[in-house]
């Protein structure tokens, strides 16, 4: 008997957890990259951050995903702590929407919803339709899981007095909620189980509300785990999440009797009261802390001081993103690719300086550091992408990821050619005509590099077209023409044959850089063509 109840309860929790997972992943596919860009661009103030946090968490139904993306932004120095605090507050509010949904008495619609979702998932004509179907299935599983948990917990009616006695020890209830959430890694699952037990009369508000408050503390474990291996700025964001929820619970506990009386007026239905308790707690907690966001950020920074060690490479490849949103992880690969491109452009500037000013020895140390960073990023992108491919990603996302990885390989080769060029610059002693020709060709090569990177950054097919149809042709033509000019100068005795070999090597390396820029521009065309066929990267 006990085993049967335990299995039914575990099955109900499993259905509920899988429903949350399926719904969250489906919504992230539909909204994924847009949500990540929303977090990164619309959070200049804590108040805006709160609204963005609410919106993103409501849409993707995962405060953990929102929090981990926020921590990754802080880790990459794309967001400061004060902005992150606003998003974390908003995510706490956004995650309460699920509890409000499951408080509705619509369990009889669960099986029809499964039928609809399965139909869309199997027969949907587009990836988007099939993922929406998966989301509907996940939504239905929430209610089937709730119903299973309620049926299982009905067995404990004989032990009702023991459960009700928990209400006399609110701190113990907070601890129970915190530990259960840490174990199942889902605040919504803990709330669902609490609501199921309350609907069977096993828990009253005195016990259930503190459990829900403890749930808010337990959910912060996700942010803490996300900072393993991250910098101290990311650890500050995680600490802000933990302290925010802990302090909120400590402030609320003395007013628990009053809060319980207030909840009784919101609805006669105890599951709805608990959903309201969850929402109200997080809204009030945010309203109390938000005016002091700047001061709060300063306190956290004093508790966990950040020692600025400069930007590390790779900069954007946060492995936590792979777990919560492979689509966001692919976007991180794009960001890292562009970061790599910025470093290669710095290498280009040093090479040009070496040819113009004959100061190669002075530049050697800085160039070697940049070249090492490029190689490290290229390896990081390859390793990171291999982990993404181990997840279940759509063919469109996989194709885009392949484009970014191959573009990184081309950029690494560009860095190698720049390394050859800076070595050759120390041996050059060209004639004025030869120097002018190198500079002319270098102008086109550098323009091709800038345009190809901009085409990836903005998915700009016009700039990609300039590289493919114009600059590549000009660079090839220059390489052939300058070779002929060089032979004519050799025949006329105007240049040293030994230096002439170096000149040819310079032309070859510049022409090869043009080829790699041409490849990168083609990757942009592939990505944009994929989108235009009605299969956009982010769904």
C-alpha positions as a printed NumPy array, in Angstrom:
array([[  0.   ,   0.   ,   0.   ],
       [  2.686,   2.446,   1.035],
       [  4.77 ,   1.502,  -2.001],
       [  1.82 ,   2.072,  -4.32 ],
       [  1.185,   5.528,  -2.844],
       [  4.881,   6.409,  -3.093],
       [  4.976,   5.312,  -6.736],
       [  1.826,   7.296,  -7.578],
       [  3.213,  10.366,  -5.828],
       [  6.573,  10.022,  -7.591],
       [  4.753,   9.532, -10.899],
       [  2.682,  12.648, -10.337],
       [  5.771,  14.718,  -9.526],
       [  7.488,  13.225, -12.582],
       [  4.587,  14.132, -14.874],
       [  4.518,  17.627, -13.408],
       [  8.294,  18.135, -13.798],
       [  8.299,  16.78 , -17.347],
       [  5.359,  19.009, -18.22 ],
       [  7.287,  22.059, -16.986],
       [ 10.397,  20.963, -18.901],
       [  8.522,  20.297, -22.132],
       [  6.572,  23.537, -21.959],
       [  9.673,  25.585, -21.103],
       [ 11.824,  24.087, -23.858],
       [  9.094,  24.548, -26.459],
       [  8.501,  28.154, -25.486],
       [ 12.244,  28.808, -25.516],
       [ 12.461,  27.456, -29.055],
       [  9.685,  29.795, -30.161],
       [ 10.974,  32.805, -28.212],
       [ 14.607,  31.834, -27.447],
       [ 17.018,  34.25 , -29.129],
       [ 14.577,  37.154, -28.967],
       [ 14.293,  36.7  , -25.204],
       [ 18.075,  36.656, -24.794],
       [ 18.39 ,  39.869, -26.809],
       [ 15.557,  41.39 , -24.764],
       [ 17.479,  40.688, -21.559],
       [ 20.631,  42.208, -22.988],
       [ 19.212,  45.389, -24.521],
       [ 16.292,  46.633, -22.408],
       [ 17.685,  46.595, -18.882],
       [ 19.387,  49.943, -18.442],
       [ 17.603,  50.567, -15.126],
       [ 16.513,  48.144, -12.364],
       [ 12.839,  49.031, -12.959],
       [ 13.114,  48.119, -16.647],
       [ 14.961,  45.003, -15.582],
       [ 12.014,  43.983, -13.39 ],
       [  9.558,  44.258, -16.296],
       [ 11.927,  42.42 , -18.647],
       [ 12.418,  39.68 , -16.037],
       [  8.65 ,  39.282, -15.633],
       [  8.057,  39.191, -19.398],
       [ 10.857,  36.77 , -20.239],
       [ 10.08 ,  34.366, -17.386],
       [  6.359,  34.406, -18.191],
       [  7.033,  33.666, -21.855],
       [  9.593,  30.886, -21.392],
       [  8.114,  29.594, -18.103],
       [ 11.509,  29.172, -16.471],
       [ 12.95 ,  31.52 , -13.889],
       [ 16.036,  29.278, -13.851],
       [ 16.669,  29.912, -17.56 ],
       [ 16.186,  33.661, -17.079],
       [ 18.505,  33.723, -14.078],
       [ 21.233,  31.68 , -15.769],
       [ 21.128,  33.888, -18.868],
       [ 21.396,  36.924, -16.595],
       [ 24.385,  35.456, -14.747],
       [ 26.053,  34.699, -18.098],
       [ 25.603,  38.34 , -19.155],
       [ 27.179,  39.543, -15.914],
       [ 29.99 ,  37.031, -16.331],
       [ 30.681,  38.438, -19.817],
       [ 30.592,  42.042, -18.55 ],
       [ 27.562,  42.807, -20.763],
       [ 25.472,  43.785, -17.755],
       [ 26.256,  45.297, -14.389],
       [ 25.081,  44.001, -11.031],
       [ 22.384,  46.641, -10.578],
       [ 20.772,  45.688, -13.9  ],
       [ 20.986,  41.997, -12.999],
       [ 19.228,  42.604,  -9.681],
       [ 16.241,  44.098, -11.518],
       [ 15.933,  41.071, -13.812],
       [ 16.219,  38.643, -10.888],
       [ 13.406,  40.46 ,  -9.073],
       [ 11.263,  40.302, -12.188],
       [ 12.023,  36.606, -12.716],
       [ 10.779,  35.903,  -9.176],
       [  7.45 ,  37.513, -10.077],
       [  7.243,  35.942, -13.546],
       [  7.64 ,  32.418, -12.229],
       [  4.483,  32.798, -10.099],
       [  2.348,  32.807, -13.26 ],
       [  2.587,  29.   , -13.462],
       [  1.126,  28.633,  -9.975],
       [ -1.742,  30.933, -10.953],
       [ -2.414,  28.777, -14.026],
       [ -2.479,  25.455, -12.187],
       [ -4.84 ,  26.91 ,  -9.565],
       [ -7.585,  26.947, -12.224],
       [ -9.984,  24.003, -12.121],
       [ -9.466,  22.881, -15.704],
       [ -8.187,  19.338, -15.148],
       [-10.966,  17.976, -17.363],
       [ -9.334,  19.782, -20.3  ],
       [ -5.965,  18.063, -19.775],
       [ -6.632,  14.993, -21.952],
       [ -8.19 ,  16.988, -24.838],
       [ -5.144,  19.272, -24.641],
       [ -2.872,  16.219, -24.909],
       [ -4.771,  15.138, -28.026],
       [ -4.446,  18.6  , -29.576],
       [ -0.779,  18.87 , -28.671],
       [  0.078,  15.411, -30.013],
       [ -1.746,  16.214, -33.244],
       [  0.242,  19.424, -33.733],
       [  3.5  ,  17.773, -32.662],
       [  3.146,  14.889, -35.136],
       [  1.356,  16.524, -38.054],
       [  2.571,  20.133, -37.781],
       [  3.972,  21.415, -41.084],
       [  6.655,  23.617, -39.542],
       [  9.084,  23.294, -36.645],
       [  7.286,  26.144, -34.92 ],
       [  3.915,  24.371, -35.089],
       [  5.438,  21.137, -33.775],
       [  7.099,  22.927, -30.866],
       [  3.84 ,  24.706, -30.017],
       [  2.259,  21.255, -29.951],
       [  4.948,  20.065, -27.531],
       [  4.233,  23.102, -25.369],
       [  0.515,  22.26 , -25.241],
       [  1.388,  18.686, -24.22 ],
       [  3.597,  20.058, -21.435],
       [  0.788,  22.355, -20.316],
       [ -1.611,  19.396, -20.136],
       [  0.904,  17.269, -18.233],
       [  1.009,  19.936, -15.499],
       [ -2.66 ,  19.261, -14.719],
       [ -2.366,  15.484, -15.089],
       [  0.575,  15.592, -12.685],
       [ -1.394,  17.739, -10.242],
       [ -4.348,  15.338, -10.384],
       [ -2.072,  12.341,  -9.797],
       [ -0.38 ,  14.05 ,  -6.836],
       [ -3.746,  14.974,  -5.303],
       [ -4.993,  11.387,  -5.607],
       [ -1.784,  10.062,  -4.06 ],
       [ -1.754,  12.526,  -1.157],
       [ -5.375,  11.65 ,  -0.29 ],
       [ -3.916,   8.528,   1.328],
       [ -2.372,  10.672,   4.052],
       [ -5.767,  11.884,   5.331],
       [ -5.336,   9.583,   8.361],
       [ -2.22 ,  11.57 ,   9.283],
       [ -3.842,  14.958,   8.822],
       [ -3.175,  16.098,  12.369],
       [  0.581,  15.551,  11.999],
       [  0.697,  17.622,   8.822],
       [ -1.437,  20.399,  10.298],
       [  0.909,  20.63 ,  13.301],
       [  3.608,  21.835,  10.912],
       [  1.835,  25.187,  10.857],
       [  3.002,  25.798,  14.43 ],
       [  6.645,  25.768,  13.265],
       [  6.943,  28.197,  10.338],
       [ 10.754,  28.099,  10.279],
       [ 10.646,  24.333,   9.896],
       [  8.179,  24.738,   7.021],
       [ 10.517,  27.26 ,   5.353],
       [ 13.336,  24.737,   5.651],
       [ 11.174,  21.949,   4.166],
       [ 10.227,  24.114,   1.168],
       [ 13.854,  25.129,   0.629],
       [ 15.221,  21.563,   0.768],
       [ 12.526,  20.037,  -1.462],
       [ 13.112,  22.727,  -4.099],
       [ 16.856,  22.204,  -3.988],
       [ 16.351,  18.474,  -4.558],
       [ 13.829,  18.656,  -7.427],
       [ 15.436,  21.798,  -8.941],
       [ 12.018,  23.305,  -9.61 ],
       [ 10.198,  25.851,  -7.499],
       [  7.001,  25.275,  -9.477],
       [  7.048,  21.548,  -8.7  ],
       [  7.323,  22.268,  -4.965],
       [  4.422,  24.707,  -5.165],
       [  2.362,  22.183,  -7.156],
       [  2.945,  19.493,  -4.523],
       [  2.095,  21.952,  -1.74 ],
       [ -1.122,  22.943,  -3.504],
       [ -2.041,  19.278,  -4.024],
       [ -1.586,  18.527,  -0.317],
       [ -3.49 ,  21.66 ,   0.681],
       [ -6.41 ,  20.743,  -1.58 ],
       [ -6.658,  17.417,   0.319],
       [ -6.779,  19.273,   3.659],
       [ -3.321,  18.072,   4.713],
       [ -1.808,  21.554,   4.864],
       [ -3.373,  24.772,   6.032],
       [ -2.174,  28.286,   5.253],
       [ -0.071,  28.363,   8.434],
       [  2.119,  25.573,   7.024],
       [  1.732,  26.008,   3.252],
       [  2.689,  29.703,   3.032],
       [  6.042,  29.258,   4.836],
       [  6.77 ,  26.228,   2.599],
       [  6.208,  28.432,  -0.449],
       [  8.513,  31.077,   1.038],
       [ 11.158,  28.41 ,   1.577],
       [ 10.653,  27.415,  -2.046],
       [ 11.789,  30.918,  -3.039],
       [ 15.058,  30.385,  -1.17 ],
       [ 15.578,  26.887,  -2.587],
       [ 15.239,  28.029,  -6.192],
       [ 18.343,  30.233,  -5.812],
       [ 20.512,  27.098,  -5.902],
       [ 20.256,  27.233,  -9.716],
       [ 21.969,  30.623,  -9.849],
       [ 24.625,  29.465,  -7.382],
       [ 25.424,  26.372,  -9.464],
       [ 25.592,  28.548, -12.589],
       [ 28.529,  30.493, -11.122],
       [ 30.82 ,  27.498, -10.79 ],
       [ 33.885,  28.45 , -12.796],
       [ 32.528,  31.951, -13.464],
       [ 34.122,  35.233, -12.405],
       [ 33.358,  37.129,  -9.218],
       [ 30.917,  39.477, -10.962],
       [ 28.726,  36.465, -11.771],
       [ 29.078,  35.281,  -8.168],
       [ 27.849,  38.708,  -7.047],
       [ 24.703,  38.279,  -9.168],
       [ 24.04 ,  34.843,  -7.666],
       [ 24.604,  36.187,  -4.14 ],
       [ 22.185,  39.039,  -4.848],
       [ 19.558,  36.442,  -5.786],
       [ 20.141,  34.401,  -2.626],
       [ 20.193,  37.334,  -0.184],
       [ 17.186,  38.971,  -1.853],
       [ 15.004,  35.909,  -1.26 ],
       [ 16.406,  35.128,   2.191],
       [ 15.924,  38.683,   3.452],
       [ 12.431,  38.74 ,   1.936],
       [ 11.42 ,  35.627,   3.869],
       [ 12.9  ,  36.965,   7.11 ],
       [ 11.006,  40.233,   6.673],
       [  7.741,  38.42 ,   5.902],
       [  7.719,  35.868,   8.724],
       [  6.776,  38.321,  11.529],
       [  3.754,  39.431,   9.476],
       [  2.661,  35.907,   8.58 ],
       [ -0.59 ,  35.942,  10.674],
       [ -1.684,  39.199,   9.056],
       [ -0.697,  37.947,   5.578],
       [ -2.699,  34.734,   6.146],
       [ -5.82 ,  36.762,   7.025],
       [ -5.315,  38.898,   3.913],
       [ -5.07 ,  35.81 ,   1.685],
       [ -8.366,  34.491,   3.033],
       [-10.099,  37.527,   1.458],
       [ -8.595,  36.903,  -2.005],
       [-10.381,  33.584,  -2.659],
       [-12.31 ,  30.862,  -0.793],
       [-10.248,  28.233,  -2.679],
       [ -7.018,  27.253,  -0.89 ],
       [ -4.989,  26.435,  -4.072],
       [ -5.824,  29.923,  -5.356],
       [ -4.898,  31.407,  -1.986],
       [ -1.503,  29.709,  -2.209],
       [ -0.971,  30.928,  -5.771],
       [ -1.83 ,  34.44 ,  -4.554],
       [  0.518,  33.997,  -1.596],
       [  3.364,  33.173,  -3.967],
       [  2.626,  36.109,  -6.282],
       [  2.002,  38.574,  -3.459],
       [  5.178,  37.646,  -1.612],
       [  7.369,  38.254,  -4.655],
       [  5.616,  41.478,  -5.685],
       [  5.821,  42.957,  -2.188],
       [  9.427,  41.804,  -1.789],
       [ 10.328,  43.526,  -5.064],
       [  8.51 ,  46.727,  -4.121],
       [ 10.418,  46.861,  -0.83 ],
       [ 13.872,  46.211,  -2.337],
       [ 13.636,  47.97 ,  -5.713],
       [ 14.11 ,  51.573,  -4.417],
       [ 17.341,  50.402,  -2.761],
       [ 18.705,  48.458,  -5.756],
       [ 21.786,  50.674,  -6.071],
       [ 22.584,  50.459,  -2.362],
       [ 21.906,  46.724,  -2.397],
       [ 24.318,  46.263,  -5.312],
       [ 27.018,  48.164,  -3.404],
       [ 26.504,  45.981,  -0.325],
       [ 26.851,  42.802,  -2.407],
       [ 30.003,  44.179,  -4.02 ],
       [ 31.508,  44.767,  -0.592],
       [ 30.579,  41.283,   0.605],
       [ 32.033,  39.706,  -2.559],
       [ 34.645,  42.142,  -3.913],
       [ 35.512,  41.656,  -7.582],
       [ 39.181,  41.713,  -8.487],
       [ 39.4  ,  42.981, -12.042],
       [ 41.72 ,  40.648, -13.878],
       [ 40.698,  41.857, -17.315],
       [ 38.612,  40.028, -19.912],
       [ 39.384,  36.381, -20.269],
       [ 38.988,  34.319, -23.39 ],
       [ 36.681,  32.801, -24.369],
       [ 34.358,  35.499, -23.098],
       [ 30.782,  34.402, -23.899],
       [ 30.849,  30.595, -23.85 ],
       [ 28.929,  29.975, -20.643],
       [ 28.262,  26.218, -20.445],
       [ 25.214,  26.763, -18.242],
       [ 23.427,  28.17 , -21.3  ],
       [ 23.726,  24.805, -23.059],
       [ 21.539,  23.206, -20.401],
       [ 18.858,  25.889, -20.116],
       [ 18.674,  26.996, -23.76 ],
       [ 20.773,  25.498, -26.595],
       [ 19.447,  28.26 , -28.866],
       [ 20.842,  30.91 , -26.541],
       [ 24.098,  28.938, -26.434],
       [ 24.325,  29.14 , -30.239],
       [ 23.879,  32.911, -29.971],
       [ 26.739,  32.907, -27.462],
       [ 28.888,  31.182, -30.119],
       [ 28.04 ,  34.016, -32.511],
       [ 29.029,  36.585, -29.853],
       [ 32.306,  34.75 , -29.267],
       [ 32.971,  34.584, -33.014],
       [ 32.562,  38.359, -33.25 ],
       [ 34.789,  38.807, -30.19 ],
       [ 37.375,  36.711, -32.018],
       [ 36.907,  38.911, -35.088],
       [ 37.617,  42.048, -33.057],
       [ 40.908,  40.532, -31.915],
       [ 41.84 ,  39.607, -35.5  ],
       [ 41.167,  43.218, -36.536],
       [ 43.605,  44.357, -33.847],
       [ 46.158,  41.942, -35.298],
       [ 45.529,  43.478, -38.723],
       [ 46.185,  46.969, -37.344],
       [ 49.497,  45.796, -35.85 ],
       [ 50.563,  44.221, -39.155],
       [ 49.798,  47.438, -41.042],
       [ 51.795,  49.368, -38.465],
       [ 54.7  ,  46.952, -38.931],
       [ 54.794,  47.605, -42.68 ],
       [ 54.377,  51.36 , -42.373],
       [ 56.664,  52.115, -39.422],
       [ 59.235,  49.286, -39.319],
       [ 58.556,  48.679, -35.61 ],
       [ 58.037,  44.922, -35.652],
       [ 60.133,  44.191, -32.548],
       [ 58.074,  46.575, -30.451],
       [ 54.822,  44.982, -31.663],
       [ 55.913,  41.347, -31.373],
       [ 54.835,  40.818, -27.75 ],
       [ 51.386,  42.354, -28.177],
       [ 50.828,  40.475, -31.451],
       [ 51.798,  37.128, -29.89 ],
       [ 49.274,  37.673, -27.069],
       [ 46.49 ,  38.442, -29.551],
       [ 47.365,  35.438, -31.708],
       [ 47.29 ,  33.184, -28.664],
       [ 43.835,  34.524, -27.747],
       [ 42.517,  33.788, -31.244],
       [ 43.734,  30.199, -31.067],
       [ 42.25 ,  29.747, -27.596],
       [ 38.867,  31.112, -28.694],
       [ 38.835,  28.874, -31.78 ],
       [ 39.41 ,  25.805, -29.599],
       [ 36.795,  27.024, -27.117],
       [ 34.176,  27.489, -29.857],
       [ 34.838,  24.012, -31.267],
       [ 34.547,  22.349, -27.833],
       [ 31.469,  24.376, -26.89 ],
       [ 29.739,  23.608, -30.194],
       [ 30.382,  19.891, -29.783],
       [ 28.522,  20.013, -26.451],
       [ 25.594,  21.845, -28.061],
       [ 25.384,  19.216, -30.802],
       [ 25.018,  16.552, -28.133],
       [ 21.706,  18.186, -27.178],
       [ 18.519,  17.846, -29.185],
       [ 18.561,  20.873, -31.486],
       [ 16.648,  21.539, -34.678],
       [ 18.339,  21.092, -38.055],
       [ 18.098,  24.869, -38.598],
       [ 19.876,  25.673, -35.349],
       [ 22.48 ,  23.01 , -36.126],
       [ 23.102,  24.534, -39.571],
       [ 23.582,  28.004, -38.122],
       [ 25.949,  26.619, -35.498],
       [ 27.971,  24.895, -38.253],
       [ 28.284,  28.231, -40.066],
       [ 29.639,  29.93 , -36.94 ],
       [ 32.093,  27.12 , -36.186],
       [ 33.404,  27.082, -39.766],
       [ 33.677,  30.884, -39.74 ],
       [ 35.756,  30.606, -36.56 ],
       [ 38.067,  28.204, -38.399],
       [ 38.459,  30.722, -41.22 ],
       [ 39.187,  33.502, -38.737],
       [ 41.847,  31.383, -37.073],
       [ 43.505,  30.902, -40.47 ],
       [ 43.319,  34.668, -41.055],
       [ 45.208,  35.1  , -37.785],
       [ 47.837,  32.629, -38.999],
       [ 48.325,  34.582, -42.225],
       [ 48.671,  37.82 , -40.259],
       [ 51.335,  36.072, -38.196],
       [ 53.157,  35.205, -41.422],
       [ 52.831,  38.782, -42.618],
       [ 54.268,  40.328, -39.487],
       [ 57.243,  37.955, -39.674],
       [ 57.748,  38.871, -43.335],
       [ 57.555,  42.571, -42.515],
       [ 60.797,  42.291, -40.532],
       [ 62.589,  41.016, -43.665],
       [ 61.193,  43.428, -46.193],
       [ 63.108,  46.169, -47.931],
       [ 60.786,  46.835, -50.798],
       [ 60.915,  49.503, -53.434],
       [ 58.465,  52.391, -53.194],
       [ 56.329,  50.847, -55.942],
       [ 56.216,  47.504, -54.143],
       [ 55.256,  49.166, -50.846],
       [ 52.455,  51.093, -52.584],
       [ 51.146,  47.873, -54.141],
       [ 51.151,  46.055, -50.792],
       [ 49.264,  48.96 , -49.196],
       [ 46.676,  49.008, -51.999],
       [ 46.058,  45.288, -51.691],
       [ 46.05 ,  45.494, -47.902],
       [ 43.292,  48.129, -48.037],
       [ 41.003,  45.747, -49.927],
       [ 41.893,  42.793, -47.698],
       [ 41.172,  44.734, -44.516],
       [ 37.916,  46.044, -45.981],
       [ 36.919,  42.473, -46.854],
       [ 37.632,  41.393, -43.279],
       [ 35.582,  44.246, -41.784],
       [ 32.67 ,  43.694, -44.193],
       [ 32.588,  39.919, -43.678],
       [ 32.475,  40.336, -39.882],
       [ 29.781,  43.022, -40.154],
       [ 27.777,  40.727, -42.411],
       [ 27.818,  38.035, -39.701],
       [ 27.029,  40.534, -36.938],
       [ 24.01 ,  42.091, -38.682],
       [ 23.169,  39.229, -41.069],
       [ 23.772,  41.796, -43.81 ],
       [ 23.674,  40.111, -47.231],
       [ 24.592,  43.357, -48.99 ],
       [ 27.968,  43.549, -47.254],
       [ 28.427,  39.828, -47.78 ],
       [ 27.761,  40.432, -51.478],
       [ 30.388,  43.183, -51.618],
       [ 32.97 ,  40.744, -50.262],
       [ 31.934,  37.858, -52.535],
       [ 31.25 ,  39.714, -55.778],
       [ 33.598,  42.707, -55.614],
       [ 36.42 ,  42.622, -53.084],
       [ 37.393,  38.98 , -53.643],
       [ 37.626,  39.638, -57.391],
       [ 39.688,  42.793, -56.83 ],
       [ 42.068,  41.041, -54.429],
       [ 42.641,  38.153, -56.867],
       [ 43.189,  40.596, -59.719],
       [ 45.645,  42.623, -57.645],
       [ 47.602,  39.513, -56.686],
       [ 48.025,  38.563, -60.364],
       [ 48.793,  42.105, -61.52 ],
       [ 51.331,  42.779, -58.761],
       [ 53.079,  39.478, -59.556],
       [ 53.468,  40.628, -63.156],
       [ 54.69 ,  44.035, -62.013],
       [ 57.207,  42.333, -59.749],
       [ 58.568,  40.213, -62.626],
       [ 58.94 ,  43.345, -64.729],
       [ 60.887,  45.05 , -61.915],
       [ 63.112,  41.992, -61.566],
       [ 63.826,  42.021, -65.304],
       [ 64.606,  45.717, -65.121],
       [ 66.933,  45.197, -62.147],
       [ 64.825,  47.497, -59.967],
       [ 64.562,  45.088, -57.013],
       [ 66.596,  42.508, -55.131],
       [ 65.623,  38.912, -56.166],
       [ 65.833,  37.755, -52.523],
       [ 63.48 ,  40.516, -51.395],
       [ 61.305,  39.682, -54.372],
       [ 60.569,  36.23 , -52.92 ],
       [ 59.403,  37.905, -49.704],
       [ 57.171,  40.219, -51.76 ],
       [ 55.509,  37.208, -53.436],
       [ 54.946,  35.6  , -50.018],
       [ 53.25 ,  38.79 , -48.824],
       [ 50.911,  38.751, -51.844],
       [ 50.089,  35.068, -51.284],
       [ 49.179,  35.625, -47.62 ],
       [ 47.017,  38.65 , -48.45 ],
       [ 45.214,  36.716, -51.192],
       [ 44.565,  33.813, -48.801],
       [ 43.079,  36.201, -46.222],
       [ 40.728,  37.41 , -48.948],
       [ 39.681,  33.79 , -49.591],
       [ 38.823,  33.256, -45.921],
       [ 36.81 ,  36.51 , -45.802],
       [ 34.978,  35.263, -48.892],
       [ 34.097,  32.051, -46.994],
       [ 32.812,  33.976, -43.963],
       [ 30.606,  36.124, -46.187],
       [ 29.134,  32.971, -47.745],
       [ 28.221,  31.724, -44.269],
       [ 26.178,  34.901, -43.82 ],
       [ 24.337,  34.148, -47.043],
       [ 23.609,  30.61 , -45.85 ],
       [ 22.196,  31.85 , -42.528],
       [ 20.006,  34.502, -44.144],
       [ 18.819,  32.093, -46.863],
       [ 17.752,  29.66 , -44.138],
       [ 15.686,  32.416, -42.513],
       [ 14.098,  33.457, -45.804],
       [ 12.901,  29.901, -46.456],
       [ 10.642,  30.355, -43.438],
       [ 12.912,  28.578, -40.996],
       [ 14.32 ,  31.348, -38.793],
       [ 17.071,  30.51 , -36.344],
       [ 15.114,  31.404, -33.2  ],
       [ 11.898,  29.826, -34.385]])
